[in-house]
Short mmCIF file of C-alpha atoms in Angstrom, two decimals:
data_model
loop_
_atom_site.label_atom_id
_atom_site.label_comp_id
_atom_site.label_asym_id
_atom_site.label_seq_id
_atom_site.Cartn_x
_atom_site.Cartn_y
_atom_site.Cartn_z
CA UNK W 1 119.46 112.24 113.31
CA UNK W 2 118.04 108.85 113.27
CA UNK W 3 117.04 107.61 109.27
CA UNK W 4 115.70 104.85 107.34
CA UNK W 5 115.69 105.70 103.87
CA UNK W 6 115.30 104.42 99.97
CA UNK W 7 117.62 104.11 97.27
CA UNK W 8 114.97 104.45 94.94
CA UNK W 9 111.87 106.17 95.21
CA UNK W 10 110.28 104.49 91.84
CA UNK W 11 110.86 100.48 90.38
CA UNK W 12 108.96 99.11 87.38
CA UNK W 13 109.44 95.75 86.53
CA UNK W 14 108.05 93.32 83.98
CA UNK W 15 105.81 90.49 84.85
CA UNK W 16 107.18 87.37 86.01
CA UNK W 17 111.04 89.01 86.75
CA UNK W 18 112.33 89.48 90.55
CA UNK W 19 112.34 92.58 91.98
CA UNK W 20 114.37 94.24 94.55
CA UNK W 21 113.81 96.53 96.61
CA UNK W 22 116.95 98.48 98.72
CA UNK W 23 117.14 100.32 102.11
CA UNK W 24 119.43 102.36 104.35
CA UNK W 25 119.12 102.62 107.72
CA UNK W 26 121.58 104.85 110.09
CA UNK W 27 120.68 104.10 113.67
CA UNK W 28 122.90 101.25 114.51
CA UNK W 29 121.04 100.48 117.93
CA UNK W 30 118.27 99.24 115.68
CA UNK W 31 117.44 95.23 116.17
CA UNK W 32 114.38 94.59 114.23
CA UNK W 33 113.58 96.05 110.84
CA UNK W 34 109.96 95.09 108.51
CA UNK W 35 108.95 95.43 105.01
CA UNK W 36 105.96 97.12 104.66
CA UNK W 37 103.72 97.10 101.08
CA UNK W 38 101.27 99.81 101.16
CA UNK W 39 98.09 100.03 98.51
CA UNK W 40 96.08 103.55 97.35
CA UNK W 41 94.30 104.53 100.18
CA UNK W 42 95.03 101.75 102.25
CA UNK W 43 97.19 101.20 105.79
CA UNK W 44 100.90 99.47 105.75
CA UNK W 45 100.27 95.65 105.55
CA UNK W 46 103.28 93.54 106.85
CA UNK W 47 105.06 91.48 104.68
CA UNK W 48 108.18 90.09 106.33
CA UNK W 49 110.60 91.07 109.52
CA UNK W 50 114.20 90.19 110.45
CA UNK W 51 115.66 90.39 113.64
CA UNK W 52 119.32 91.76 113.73
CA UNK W 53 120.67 88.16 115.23
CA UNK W 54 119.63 87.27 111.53
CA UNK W 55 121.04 88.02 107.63
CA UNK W 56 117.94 86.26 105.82
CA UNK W 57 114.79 85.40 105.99
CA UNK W 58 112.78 83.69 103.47
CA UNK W 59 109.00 83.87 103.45
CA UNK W 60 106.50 83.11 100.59
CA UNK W 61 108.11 84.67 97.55
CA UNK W 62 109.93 87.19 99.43
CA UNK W 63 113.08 87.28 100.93
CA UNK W 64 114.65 89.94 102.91
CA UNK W 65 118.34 90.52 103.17
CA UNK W 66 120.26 92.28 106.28
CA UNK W 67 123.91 93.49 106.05
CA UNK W 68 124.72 95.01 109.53
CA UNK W 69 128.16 95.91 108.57
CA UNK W 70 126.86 98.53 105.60
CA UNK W 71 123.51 99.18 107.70
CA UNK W 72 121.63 98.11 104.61
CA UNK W 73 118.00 96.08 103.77
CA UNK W 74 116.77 94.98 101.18
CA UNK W 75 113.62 92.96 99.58
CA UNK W 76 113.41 90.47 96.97
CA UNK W 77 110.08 89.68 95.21
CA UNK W 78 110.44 86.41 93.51
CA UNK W 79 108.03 86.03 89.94
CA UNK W 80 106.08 89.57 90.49
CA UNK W 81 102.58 89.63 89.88
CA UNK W 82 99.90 92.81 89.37
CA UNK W 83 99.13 92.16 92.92
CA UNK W 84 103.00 93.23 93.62
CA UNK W 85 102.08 97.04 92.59
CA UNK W 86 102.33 99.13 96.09
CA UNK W 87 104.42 101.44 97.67
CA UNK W 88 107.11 99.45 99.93
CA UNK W 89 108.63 100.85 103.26
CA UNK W 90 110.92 99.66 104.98
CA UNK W 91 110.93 100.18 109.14
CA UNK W 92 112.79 99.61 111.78
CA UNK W 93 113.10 99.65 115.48
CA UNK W 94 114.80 99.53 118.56
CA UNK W 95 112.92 96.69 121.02
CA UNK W 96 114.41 97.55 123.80
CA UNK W 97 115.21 101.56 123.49
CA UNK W 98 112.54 104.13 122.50
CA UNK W 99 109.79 100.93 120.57
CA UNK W 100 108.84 102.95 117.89
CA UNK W 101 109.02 102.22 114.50
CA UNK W 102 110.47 104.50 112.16
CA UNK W 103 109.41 104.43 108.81
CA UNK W 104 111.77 105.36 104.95
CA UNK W 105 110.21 106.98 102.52
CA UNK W 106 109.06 104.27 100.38
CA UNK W 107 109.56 102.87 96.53
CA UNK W 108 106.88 102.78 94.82
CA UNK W 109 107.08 99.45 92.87
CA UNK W 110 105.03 99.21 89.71
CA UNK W 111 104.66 95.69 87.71
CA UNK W 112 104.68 96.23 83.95
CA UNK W 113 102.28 93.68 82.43
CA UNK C 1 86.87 91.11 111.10
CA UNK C 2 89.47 91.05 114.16
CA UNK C 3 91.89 93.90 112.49
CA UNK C 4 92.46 97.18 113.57
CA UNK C 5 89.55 99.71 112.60
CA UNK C 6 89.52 103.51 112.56
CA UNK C 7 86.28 105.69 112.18
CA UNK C 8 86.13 107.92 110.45
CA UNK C 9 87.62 106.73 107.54
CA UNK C 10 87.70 110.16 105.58
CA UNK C 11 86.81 113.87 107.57
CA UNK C 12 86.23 117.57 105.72
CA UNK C 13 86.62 119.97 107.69
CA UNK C 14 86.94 123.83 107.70
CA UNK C 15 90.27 125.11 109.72
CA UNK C 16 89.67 126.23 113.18
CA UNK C 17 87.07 123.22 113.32
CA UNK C 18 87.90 120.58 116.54
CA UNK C 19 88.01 116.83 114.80
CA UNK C 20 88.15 113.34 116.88
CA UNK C 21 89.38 110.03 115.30
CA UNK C 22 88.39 106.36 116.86
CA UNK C 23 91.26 103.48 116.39
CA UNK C 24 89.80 100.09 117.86
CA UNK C 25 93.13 97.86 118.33
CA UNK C 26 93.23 93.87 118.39
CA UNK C 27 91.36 93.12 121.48
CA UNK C 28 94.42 91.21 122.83
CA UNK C 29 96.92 93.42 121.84
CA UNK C 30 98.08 96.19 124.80
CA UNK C 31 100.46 98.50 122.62
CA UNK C 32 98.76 101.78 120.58
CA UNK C 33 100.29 103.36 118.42
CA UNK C 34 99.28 106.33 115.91
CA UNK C 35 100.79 107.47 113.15
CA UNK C 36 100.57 110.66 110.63
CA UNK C 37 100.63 110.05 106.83
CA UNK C 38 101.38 112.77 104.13
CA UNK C 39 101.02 112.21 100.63
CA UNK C 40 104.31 110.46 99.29
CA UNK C 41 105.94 110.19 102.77
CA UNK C 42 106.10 107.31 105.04
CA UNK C 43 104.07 107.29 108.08
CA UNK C 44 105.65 109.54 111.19
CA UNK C 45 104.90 108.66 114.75
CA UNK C 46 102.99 110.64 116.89
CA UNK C 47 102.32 108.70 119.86
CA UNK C 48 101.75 105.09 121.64
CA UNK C 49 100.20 103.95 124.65
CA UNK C 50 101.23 100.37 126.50
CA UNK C 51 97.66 99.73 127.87
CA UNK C 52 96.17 102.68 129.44
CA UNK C 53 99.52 104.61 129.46
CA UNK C 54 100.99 107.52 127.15
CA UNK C 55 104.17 106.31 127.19
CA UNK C 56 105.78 108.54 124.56
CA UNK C 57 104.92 111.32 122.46
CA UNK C 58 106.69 113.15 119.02
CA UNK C 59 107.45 116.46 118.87
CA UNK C 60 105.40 116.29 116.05
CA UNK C 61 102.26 116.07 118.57
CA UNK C 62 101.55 120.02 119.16
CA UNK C 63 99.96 121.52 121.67
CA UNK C 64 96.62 121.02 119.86
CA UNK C 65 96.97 117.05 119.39
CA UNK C 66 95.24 115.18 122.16
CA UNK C 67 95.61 111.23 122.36
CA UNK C 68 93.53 109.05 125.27
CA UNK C 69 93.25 105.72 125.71
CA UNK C 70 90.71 105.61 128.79
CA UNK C 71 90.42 101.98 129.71
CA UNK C 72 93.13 100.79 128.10
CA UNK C 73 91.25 99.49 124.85
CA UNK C 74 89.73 101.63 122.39
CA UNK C 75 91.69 105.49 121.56
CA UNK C 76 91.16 108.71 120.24
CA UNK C 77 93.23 111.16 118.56
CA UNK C 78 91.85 114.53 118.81
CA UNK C 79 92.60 117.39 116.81
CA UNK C 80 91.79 120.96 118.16
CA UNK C 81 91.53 124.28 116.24
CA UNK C 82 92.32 122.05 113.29
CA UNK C 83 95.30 123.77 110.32
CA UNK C 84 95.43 122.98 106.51
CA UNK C 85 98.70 121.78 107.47
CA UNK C 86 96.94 118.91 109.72
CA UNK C 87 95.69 117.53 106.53
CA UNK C 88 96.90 114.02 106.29
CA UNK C 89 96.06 110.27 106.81
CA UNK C 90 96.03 109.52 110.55
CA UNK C 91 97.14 105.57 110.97
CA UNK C 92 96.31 103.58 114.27
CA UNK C 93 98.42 100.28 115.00
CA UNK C 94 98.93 97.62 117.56
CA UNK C 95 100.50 95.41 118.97
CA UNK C 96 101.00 92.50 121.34
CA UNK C 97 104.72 93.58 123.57
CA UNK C 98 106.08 91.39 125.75
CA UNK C 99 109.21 90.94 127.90
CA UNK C 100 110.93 90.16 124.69
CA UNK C 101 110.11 93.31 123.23
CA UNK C 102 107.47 94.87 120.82
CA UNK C 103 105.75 92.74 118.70
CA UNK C 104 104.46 93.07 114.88
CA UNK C 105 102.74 96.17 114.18
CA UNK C 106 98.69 95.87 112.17
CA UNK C 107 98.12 98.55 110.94
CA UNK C 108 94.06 100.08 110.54
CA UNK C 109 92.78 101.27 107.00
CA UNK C 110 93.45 105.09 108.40
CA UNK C 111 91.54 108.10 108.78
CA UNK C 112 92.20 110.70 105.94
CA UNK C 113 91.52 114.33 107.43
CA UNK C 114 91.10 116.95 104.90
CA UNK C 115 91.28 120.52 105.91
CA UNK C 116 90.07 123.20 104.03
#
């Protein structure tokens, strides 16, 4: 069936380094994909999106990656701050087919101090 | 504040109980979507409306799962006969779609449904 998932379900990383964050997605018909950072008790808050007509985008501090050929996603946290500690998902969805997103698992992503 | 908002934000209830969540979407915004949260997953769909209109729903929306959106603005989730297993956050989203396709998803704070 259809899947987004994570490499790795846990990251820590020291203060100040980049981070990155990896993602596998199967369903090819898929044209629009988001990063998701998620706090305790909290709803998903968008970070960035990419649209399949794409291979990077860069926003503030983050940049997300898209390889088509490999199916694969991927999000890059540039000089990671406390702030940076969250759960990450990655999600994507077909526009034009069934519009729902589907979500991975998530990393949680924990910033050593 | 203009975001989504959900009330309740946390329910107890005792199984076999009947429970009702609130999701209040953008005002502009004329997709609805909910969304089912268990601890260490990511969220599931359930269902979405586009306006008014239920225009899909999961398998994972049983029998006992009830969504409305009545005028098109405001919807509820209900919950009848309610299961430990129903225990979970239930997330509300929206979104502005277009002829070019769905737009960004906002996400609410969620409503966390305990079931004892």
């Amino acid at each position: 069936g259809e899947s987004v998932g994570l490499h790795l379900p846990t990251l820590s990383v020291q203060e100040g380094d980049n981070s990155i964050i990896n993602c596998a997605y199967s369903n090819s018909a898929s044209d629009y994909f988001i990063w998701y950072k998620q706090e305790s008790g909290k709803g998903p808050q968008f970070i960035i999106d990419i649209r399949s007509n794409m291979d990077k985008r860069q926003g503030q501090r983050v940049t997300v990656l898209l390889n088509k050929t490999v199916k694969h996603l991927s999000l890059q946290i540039a000089a990671t701050q406390p702030g940076d500690s969250a759960v990450y998902f990655c999600a994507e969805i077909s526009t034009f087919g069934n519009e729902k997103l589907t979500f991975g698992t998530g990393t949680r992503l924990t910033i050593i101090p | 504040d203009t975001g989504v908002s959900q009330d309740p934000r946390h329910k107890i209830t005792k199984r076999g109980q009947n429970v009702t969540f609130r999701c209040d979407p953008i005002s502009e915004h004329n997709r609805l979507y909910w969304y089912r949260q268990t601890l260490g997953q990511g969220p599931e769909f359930l269902t979405y409306f586009q306006n008014e209109a239920q225009l899909e729903k999961s398998r994972l929306l049983s029998d006992r799962f009830s969504a409305e959106r009545p005028k098109g603005s405001f919807s509820t989730l209900e919950i009848q006969r309610t299961e430990q297993g129903d225990s979970a956050m239930y997330l509300c989203a929206s979104s502005l779609a277009s002829t070019t396709g769905t737009g960004e998803l906002f996400f609410g704070e969620g409503s966390r449904l305990t079931v004892l």
